[in-house]
Amino acid sequence: MYETILFESIGRVVKISLNRPQVYNAINVQLGQELYDAFKRVETEGTARAVILTGAGRGFCSGQDLTDAGTVGAGAHLADSVRERYNLLISKMRSLPVPLIAAVNGACAGAGFGLALACDLRFAAADAKFTMAFNKIGLVPDSGTSYFLSRLVGVGKALELAWTADVFGAEEAERLGIVNRVFNPEALQEQSLAFAERLAEGPTVAYRLTKELIYDNAVSSLSEALEREARYQDVAGMTEDFREGVQAFVEKRSPLFRGR
Ligand code: T3D
């Protein structure tokens, strides 16, 4: 069905692999469209309870394909391309109702960095490398990077990483709070899947509401945040998983959450 990505269902986890390994999974028009479609499919089907985004081969994603016709050469009007290729995709990723984990297996640059930052959690191979890349070729940060990065590392560091476009490693990314965990390259996929499976066994409705609370309340007033918590707790309190969670606690056993 897809030519530039792989879409696998592994139990209750969906694993999406960017699959243009010869160019470190650079994003061309087709890849952008297929990736958008894959996230839409996850949402529409409603069966996946966690999603992993990773790259085939040695790279995660090197950003915009710089050899793509239309990108090469000065004087390009890029607003529509950014809106159509990146803005829709990043918004779709951010609103995905289940946990989304980036397994960053190698080079992660430009809009590829944006894809990783739009995920909820980021795990990286110890030999992964990151760069904002945009300013190095005379462009500005897009695909949400200017929004996400400053929230993770602070405004000063985000500016430094954007202006210099320096390449930095997984350890530094972890130190800066960009990635959650670093694994041996051979263990990355297995560990990411194990973590995704753990989340897939959790109370899916509460996870979705928690994601919305954490993101929305980060930019709310305290009173708005408290009121939103009350409303979402009302929804969580009505789920079967809440009943099961309490019952399992009382019976001193592990809960069996059904995601509803
Ligand atoms: O149109 C619009 O909407 C504008 C939007 C733009 C959004 C953006 O993403 S702008 C930023 C675009 N990305 C970059 O500028 C990153 C370019 N790549 C690099 O800086 C480096 O490749 C990396 C730091 C990512 C990795 O370095 P390294 O030394 O490990 O690998 P390499 O040798 O540079 O690359 C390996 C191959 O991938 C190589 O091909 P070859 O020589 O083996 O045939 C290289 O040309 C290719 N490649 C890497 N990045 C891209 C790419 N090919 C096309 N597009 C790329 N972005």
Short mmCIF file of C-alpha atoms and ligand atoms in Angstrom, two decimals:
data_model
loop_
_atom_site.label_atom_id
_atom_site.label_comp_id
_atom_site.label_asym_id
_atom_site.label_seq_id
_atom_site.Cartn_x
_atom_site.Cartn_y
_atom_site.Cartn_z
CA MET A 1 0.00 0.00 0.00
CA TYR A 2 2.82 2.44 0.86
CA GLU A 3 6.09 2.92 -1.07
CA THR A 4 8.08 5.29 1.15
CA ILE A 5 7.07 4.07 4.59
CA LEU A 6 6.46 0.70 6.26
CA PHE A 7 3.35 0.22 8.39
CA GLU A 8 3.36 -2.76 10.76
CA SER A 9 0.83 -3.78 13.39
CA ILE A 10 2.55 -5.62 16.22
CA GLY A 11 -0.20 -6.61 18.62
CA ARG A 12 -1.67 -3.35 19.89
CA VAL A 13 1.35 -1.31 18.74
CA VAL A 14 1.74 0.23 15.28
CA LYS A 15 5.28 0.73 14.06
CA ILE A 16 5.79 3.20 11.21
CA SER A 17 9.23 3.20 9.54
CA LEU A 18 10.30 5.94 7.16
CA ASN A 19 11.70 3.98 4.24
CA ARG A 20 13.97 5.91 1.88
CA PRO A 21 17.22 4.68 3.45
CA GLN A 22 19.48 5.80 0.57
CA VAL A 23 18.84 9.46 1.57
CA TYR A 24 18.50 8.89 5.32
CA ASN A 25 14.71 8.86 4.85
CA ALA A 26 14.56 12.43 3.53
CA ILE A 27 11.02 13.71 3.11
CA ASN A 28 9.73 14.08 -0.44
CA VAL A 29 6.13 14.82 -1.40
CA GLN A 30 5.16 11.15 -1.46
CA LEU A 31 6.67 10.36 1.93
CA GLY A 32 4.96 13.36 3.50
CA GLN A 33 1.60 12.26 2.11
CA GLU A 34 2.03 8.62 3.05
CA LEU A 35 3.10 9.48 6.58
CA TYR A 36 0.08 11.74 7.02
CA ASP A 37 -2.15 8.96 5.72
CA ALA A 38 -0.57 6.45 8.13
CA PHE A 39 -1.30 8.62 11.19
CA LYS A 40 -4.82 9.25 9.92
CA ARG A 41 -5.24 5.49 9.51
CA VAL A 42 -4.14 4.89 13.13
CA GLU A 43 -6.72 7.43 14.27
CA THR A 44 -9.54 6.12 12.06
CA GLU A 45 -8.98 2.43 12.78
CA GLY A 46 -8.80 3.17 16.51
CA THR A 47 -7.25 -0.19 17.42
CA ALA A 48 -3.62 0.80 18.07
CA ARG A 49 -2.87 1.77 21.66
CA ALA A 50 0.67 3.07 21.05
CA VAL A 51 2.68 4.06 17.96
CA ILE A 52 6.41 4.02 17.21
CA LEU A 53 7.97 6.20 14.49
CA THR A 54 11.44 5.15 13.33
CA GLY A 55 13.65 5.07 10.24
CA ALA A 56 14.81 2.24 8.00
CA GLY A 57 18.56 1.87 7.53
CA ARG A 58 21.15 4.14 9.13
CA GLY A 59 19.14 7.35 9.40
CA PHE A 60 15.99 8.45 11.22
CA CYS A 61 15.11 11.32 8.88
CA SER A 62 17.34 13.94 7.25
CA GLY A 63 14.50 16.42 6.74
CA GLN A 64 13.34 17.84 3.45
CA ASP A 65 14.76 15.97 0.46
CA LEU A 66 17.20 18.55 -0.86
CA THR A 67 17.41 16.81 -4.23
CA ASP A 68 13.66 17.01 -4.75
CA ALA A 69 12.65 19.15 -7.72
CA GLY A 70 11.14 22.32 -6.35
CA THR A 71 13.43 22.52 -3.33
CA VAL A 72 16.69 23.07 -5.18
CA GLY A 73 17.48 26.61 -6.24
CA ALA A 74 16.88 30.05 -4.84
CA GLY A 75 13.74 32.11 -5.14
CA ALA A 76 11.30 29.41 -4.11
CA HIS A 77 8.03 30.37 -2.43
CA LEU A 78 7.89 27.75 0.30
CA ALA A 79 4.91 28.81 2.40
CA ASP A 80 2.42 26.52 0.70
CA SER A 81 4.84 23.60 0.71
CA VAL A 82 5.42 24.06 4.45
CA ARG A 83 1.69 24.36 5.10
CA GLU A 84 0.72 21.36 3.02
CA ARG A 85 3.63 19.04 3.74
CA TYR A 86 4.58 19.82 7.31
CA ASN A 87 1.91 21.77 9.15
CA LEU A 88 -0.85 19.25 8.51
CA LEU A 89 1.43 16.35 9.37
CA ILE A 90 2.83 17.83 12.59
CA SER A 91 -0.67 18.80 13.78
CA LYS A 92 -1.94 15.31 13.00
CA MET A 93 0.92 13.74 14.97
CA ARG A 94 0.42 16.03 17.93
CA SER A 95 -3.28 15.27 18.16
CA LEU A 96 -2.88 11.49 17.86
CA PRO A 97 -5.01 10.03 20.67
CA VAL A 98 -2.43 7.41 21.72
CA PRO A 99 1.21 7.67 22.89
CA LEU A 100 3.61 8.32 20.01
CA ILE A 101 7.26 7.35 20.50
CA ALA A 102 10.13 8.32 18.19
CA ALA A 103 12.83 5.66 18.03
CA VAL A 104 15.66 7.80 16.63
CA ASN A 105 17.98 5.29 15.04
CA GLY A 106 20.42 7.64 13.28
CA ALA A 107 20.70 11.06 11.64
CA CYS A 108 17.82 13.34 12.64
CA ALA A 109 17.93 16.69 10.83
CA GLY A 110 15.72 19.64 9.87
CA ALA A 111 12.12 18.59 9.41
CA GLY A 112 13.22 15.11 10.52
CA PHE A 113 14.06 16.69 13.87
CA GLY A 114 10.57 18.20 13.71
CA LEU A 115 9.02 14.75 13.31
CA ALA A 116 10.93 13.49 16.36
CA LEU A 117 9.94 16.55 18.41
CA ALA A 118 6.28 16.16 17.46
CA CYS A 119 6.30 12.71 19.10
CA ASP A 120 5.40 12.46 22.79
CA LEU A 121 8.57 10.61 23.80
CA ARG A 122 11.94 10.21 22.11
CA PHE A 123 14.29 7.24 22.51
CA ALA A 124 17.63 7.38 20.69
CA ALA A 125 20.37 5.01 19.64
CA ALA A 126 23.67 5.96 21.27
CA ASP A 127 25.11 6.76 17.82
CA ALA A 128 22.17 8.92 16.67
CA LYS A 129 22.97 12.50 15.71
CA PHE A 130 20.83 15.57 15.67
CA THR A 131 20.97 18.91 13.88
CA MET A 132 18.51 21.74 13.36
CA ALA A 133 20.07 22.09 9.88
CA PHE A 134 17.70 24.82 8.61
CA ASN A 135 19.88 27.92 9.09
CA LYS A 136 22.85 26.10 7.58
CA ILE A 137 21.07 26.14 4.21
CA GLY A 138 19.56 29.60 4.68
CA LEU A 139 16.09 28.51 5.79
CA VAL A 140 14.29 29.05 9.10
CA PRO A 141 13.08 26.35 11.51
CA ASP A 142 9.80 24.81 10.42
CA SER A 143 7.81 21.62 11.05
CA GLY A 144 7.19 22.79 14.61
CA THR A 145 10.85 22.83 15.63
CA SER A 146 10.80 26.49 16.74
CA TYR A 147 7.83 25.69 18.96
CA PHE A 148 8.88 22.33 20.41
CA LEU A 149 12.61 22.86 20.87
CA SER A 150 12.43 26.04 22.94
CA ARG A 151 9.91 24.35 25.23
CA LEU A 152 12.27 21.43 25.81
CA VAL A 153 15.62 23.21 26.12
CA GLY A 154 14.77 26.88 26.75
CA VAL A 155 14.92 29.84 24.40
CA GLY A 156 18.69 30.51 24.60
CA LYS A 157 19.75 26.94 23.84
CA ALA A 158 17.15 26.63 21.08
CA LEU A 159 18.56 29.73 19.40
CA GLU A 160 22.11 28.39 19.71
CA LEU A 161 21.15 25.03 18.18
CA ALA A 162 19.20 26.76 15.40
CA TRP A 163 21.86 29.36 14.51
CA THR A 164 24.87 27.06 14.61
CA ALA A 165 23.05 24.02 13.17
CA ASP A 166 25.76 22.07 15.01
CA VAL A 167 25.49 18.31 14.93
CA PHE A 168 25.20 16.83 18.44
CA GLY A 169 24.96 13.29 19.73
CA ALA A 170 22.39 11.26 21.65
CA GLU A 171 24.06 11.77 25.03
CA GLU A 172 23.95 15.54 24.63
CA ALA A 173 20.34 15.28 23.44
CA GLU A 174 19.50 13.35 26.59
CA ARG A 175 21.36 15.85 28.78
CA LEU A 176 19.38 18.69 27.19
CA GLY A 177 16.07 16.89 27.74
CA ILE A 178 15.43 16.36 24.04
CA VAL A 179 15.46 12.57 24.30
CA ASN A 180 14.02 10.54 27.15
CA ARG A 181 16.36 7.55 26.97
CA VAL A 182 19.44 6.40 25.07
CA PHE A 183 19.98 2.74 24.15
CA ASN A 184 22.68 0.68 22.46
CA PRO A 185 21.95 0.86 18.72
CA GLU A 186 21.23 -2.90 18.62
CA ALA A 187 18.72 -2.59 21.49
CA LEU A 188 16.83 0.53 20.35
CA GLN A 189 14.02 -1.12 18.40
CA GLU A 190 13.45 -3.89 20.95
CA GLN A 191 13.47 -1.47 23.89
CA SER A 192 11.17 0.99 22.12
CA LEU A 193 8.72 -1.79 21.29
CA ALA A 194 8.82 -3.08 24.88
CA PHE A 195 8.04 0.42 26.17
CA ALA A 196 5.26 0.92 23.60
CA GLU A 197 3.76 -2.46 24.56
CA ARG A 198 3.81 -1.41 28.20
CA LEU A 199 1.90 1.77 27.33
CA ALA A 200 -0.46 -0.23 25.11
CA GLU A 201 -1.49 -2.22 28.18
CA GLY A 202 -2.38 0.94 30.08
CA PRO A 203 -5.67 2.85 30.53
CA THR A 204 -5.87 4.31 27.02
CA VAL A 205 -8.56 6.92 27.72
CA ALA A 206 -6.69 8.25 30.76
CA TYR A 207 -3.46 8.33 28.71
CA ARG A 208 -5.16 10.37 25.96
CA LEU A 209 -6.63 12.83 28.46
CA THR A 210 -3.28 13.04 30.29
CA LYS A 211 -1.55 13.93 27.02
CA GLU A 212 -4.06 16.71 26.38
CA LEU A 213 -3.74 17.97 29.96
CA ILE A 214 0.04 18.08 29.89
CA TYR A 215 0.19 19.85 26.51
CA ASP A 216 -2.72 22.23 27.00
CA ASN A 217 -2.01 23.08 30.63
CA ALA A 218 1.59 23.95 29.82
CA VAL A 219 0.21 27.11 28.20
CA SER A 220 -2.80 27.76 30.47
CA SER A 221 -3.45 29.82 33.55
CA LEU A 222 -3.68 27.86 36.82
CA SER A 223 -7.43 28.35 37.01
CA GLU A 224 -7.90 27.05 33.45
CA ALA A 225 -5.63 24.11 34.23
CA LEU A 226 -7.51 23.18 37.39
CA GLU A 227 -10.87 23.37 35.65
CA ARG A 228 -9.61 21.26 32.73
CA GLU A 229 -8.33 18.64 35.20
CA ALA A 230 -11.75 18.49 36.82
CA ARG A 231 -13.54 18.04 33.49
CA TYR A 232 -11.14 15.36 32.26
CA GLN A 233 -11.28 13.52 35.59
CA ASP A 234 -15.01 13.37 35.10
CA VAL A 235 -14.45 11.52 31.82
CA ALA A 236 -11.73 9.23 33.23
CA GLY A 237 -13.92 8.40 36.20
CA MET A 238 -16.58 6.98 33.87
CA THR A 239 -14.24 4.47 32.18
CA GLU A 240 -14.22 0.73 32.71
CA ASP A 241 -10.47 1.02 33.22
CA PHE A 242 -10.94 3.20 36.31
CA ARG A 243 -13.25 0.60 37.81
CA GLU A 244 -10.78 -2.17 36.93
CA GLY A 245 -7.82 -0.17 38.30
CA VAL A 246 -9.44 0.30 41.70
CA GLN A 247 -10.71 -3.28 41.83
CA ALA A 248 -7.26 -4.66 40.97
CA PHE A 249 -5.74 -2.51 43.74
CA VAL A 250 -8.23 -3.78 46.31
CA GLU A 251 -7.72 -7.40 45.17
CA LYS A 252 -3.92 -6.94 45.17
CA ARG A 253 -3.49 -8.07 41.52
CA SER A 254 -2.33 -6.47 38.26
CA PRO A 255 -5.07 -4.58 36.41
CA LEU A 256 -6.26 -5.73 33.00
CA PHE A 257 -7.01 -2.48 31.18
CA ARG A 258 -9.17 -2.74 28.09
CA GLY A 259 -8.62 0.81 26.86
CA ARG A 260 -12.17 1.97 27.47
O1 T3D B 1 10.35 22.89 0.71
C1 T3D B 1 10.13 23.10 1.90
O2 T3D B 1 9.02 22.82 2.38
C2 T3D B 1 11.23 23.62 2.79
C3 T3D B 1 11.29 22.85 4.05
C4 T3D B 1 12.47 22.44 4.56
C5 T3D B 1 12.51 21.58 5.76
C6 T3D B 1 13.91 21.02 6.01
O3 T3D B 1 14.00 19.91 6.51
S1 T3D B 1 15.28 21.95 5.62
C7 T3D B 1 16.62 20.92 6.19
C8 T3D B 1 16.95 19.82 5.20
N1 T3D B 1 17.92 18.89 5.73
C9 T3D B 1 19.21 19.18 5.80
O4 T3D B 1 19.67 20.25 5.46
C10 T3D B 1 20.11 18.08 6.29
C11 T3D B 1 21.10 17.67 5.20
N2 T3D B 1 21.89 16.53 5.62
C12 T3D B 1 22.90 16.63 6.47
O5 T3D B 1 23.22 17.67 7.03
C13 T3D B 1 23.67 15.37 6.74
O6 T3D B 1 23.41 14.46 5.71
C14 T3D B 1 23.33 14.72 8.10
C15 T3D B 1 23.88 15.59 9.24
C16 T3D B 1 21.84 14.53 8.28
C17 T3D B 1 24.03 13.35 8.18
O7 T3D B 1 25.42 13.50 7.88
P1 T3D B 1 26.31 12.22 7.47
O8 T3D B 1 27.70 12.72 7.26
O9 T3D B 1 26.09 11.14 8.46
O10 T3D B 1 25.67 11.64 6.11
P2 T3D B 1 25.82 12.22 4.64
O11 T3D B 1 26.97 11.55 3.96
O12 T3D B 1 25.77 13.71 4.64
O13 T3D B 1 24.43 11.69 4.00
C18 T3D B 1 24.22 10.32 3.63
C19 T3D B 1 23.48 10.31 2.31
O14 T3D B 1 22.19 10.88 2.49
C20 T3D B 1 24.19 11.16 1.26
O15 T3D B 1 23.95 10.57 -0.01
P3 T3D B 1 25.16 9.85 -0.81
O16 T3D B 1 26.26 10.86 -0.94
O17 T3D B 1 25.54 8.69 0.07
O18 T3D B 1 24.55 9.44 -2.12
C21 T3D B 1 23.43 12.48 1.36
O19 T3D B 1 23.51 13.24 0.18
C22 T3D B 1 22.02 11.98 1.61
N3 T3D B 1 21.22 13.00 2.30
C23 T3D B 1 21.37 13.40 3.56
N4 T3D B 1 20.46 14.34 3.85
C24 T3D B 1 19.73 14.52 2.72
C25 T3D B 1 20.20 13.67 1.72
N5 T3D B 1 19.68 13.63 0.50
C26 T3D B 1 18.63 14.45 0.26
N6 T3D B 1 18.12 15.30 1.17
C27 T3D B 1 18.62 15.35 2.40
N7 T3D B 1 18.07 16.18 3.32
#
